[in-house]
Amino acid sequence: MRPIITDLMNFDKEIDISKRIEDALVYTHGNTLVITSIQNANRAMSGLQHFKYSHSSKIKNFCGICLDGTIQNEALPEKDELQAGIHPETCILFQDASGKFGVYDNGHLFCCSVFSYPNMSDVVAFAGSISTPNKFAVLHKSALHICKLKLNAYEEIGSYPVAASNIIAFENGYLLQKSDTLVYFENGQFKDYFKSTSTVCPQITDFKVDNGRVVVVSVSGEKCIMSIIGSKPIGLLKWRHGFWDFHDDWIVAHLKGDLLAIISADNPDVRQVVNLGEFGDKTTNIVSGADRYGEKYTITLMKRSGIAFMNVPYAILTGQAAVEGGPENAKVANFRSGGTKVKVPR
């Protein structure tokens, strides 16, 4: 039993952006948006159902947004036939190169709203609400704008002065990233949620939210501190900035030396290290998750023009099973050992 690459996919176009939205892998190349539900099936990537949407201009960024069905009902000509099938669901809010926002309904496979947005060049980041349908937040360089989505239009509800570099929907509001602080915004009010106290890595580099849990990353050179809200922090060396993910209470981080660290957010002493070998220097992003049977942890290694799909049995991660070719007790990984080499079927 060992980590294994189950499938490889190569494309004739380069991947621009890749993210996990709920249990789906979403990525773009040019003006094309691709949605693939990698964590909802127990099979290789090439056999998974996926959907493509081709937009009129290049897609620059995207996120999830909750819709209650009213926008789709207005947009669909067959309202009476399809109205009963539309219910609150997560769709995809995207920003394009022409200065517009759009919303793609991946459940009904159509773009239900496209609208112009002024001063798009001033936009730093944006996030769709997860608690209030049809609402989203746009972070500008010096203000946060709260908006309500309409059919091919939007309404600004409020504007609040703030300077931040990133925003993610959280609980009934949003978390905003400042240099050394995460700030929580709700109902027009800002309050500090997390403040970095590290002298080694004082600046916040990135953060992620999954199922109500927050992990904050602070980096200085090759040193990294992961602050897990509600658990003890994790220190990592040989950090490769940007290549990490957090899902299903496990953290995955790509380290220099072609190593992939998989660490329990509940007990950071429980960890495993995988040697990616030939895939290490080709990885440009990581998207992780659990398969629907709860037997394996899935890690998608995004390449510049392709995808490698890797499965890691939970029995290895928790130390309940020995690693093939590795130590008998793999519960606490030895980083200096070079990690367990991933198996690639030939």
CSV table of C-alpha atoms in Angstrom, one decimal, residues 62 86 168 175 259:
chain,number,residue,atom,x,y,z
A,62,PHE,CA,-13.5,33.1,-10.4
A,86,ILE,CA,-34.0,25.2,-9.6
A,168,ILE,CA,-12.9,34.8,1.3
A,175,LEU,CA,-12.5,37.3,6.0
A,259,LEU,CA,8.4,16.5,-1.5
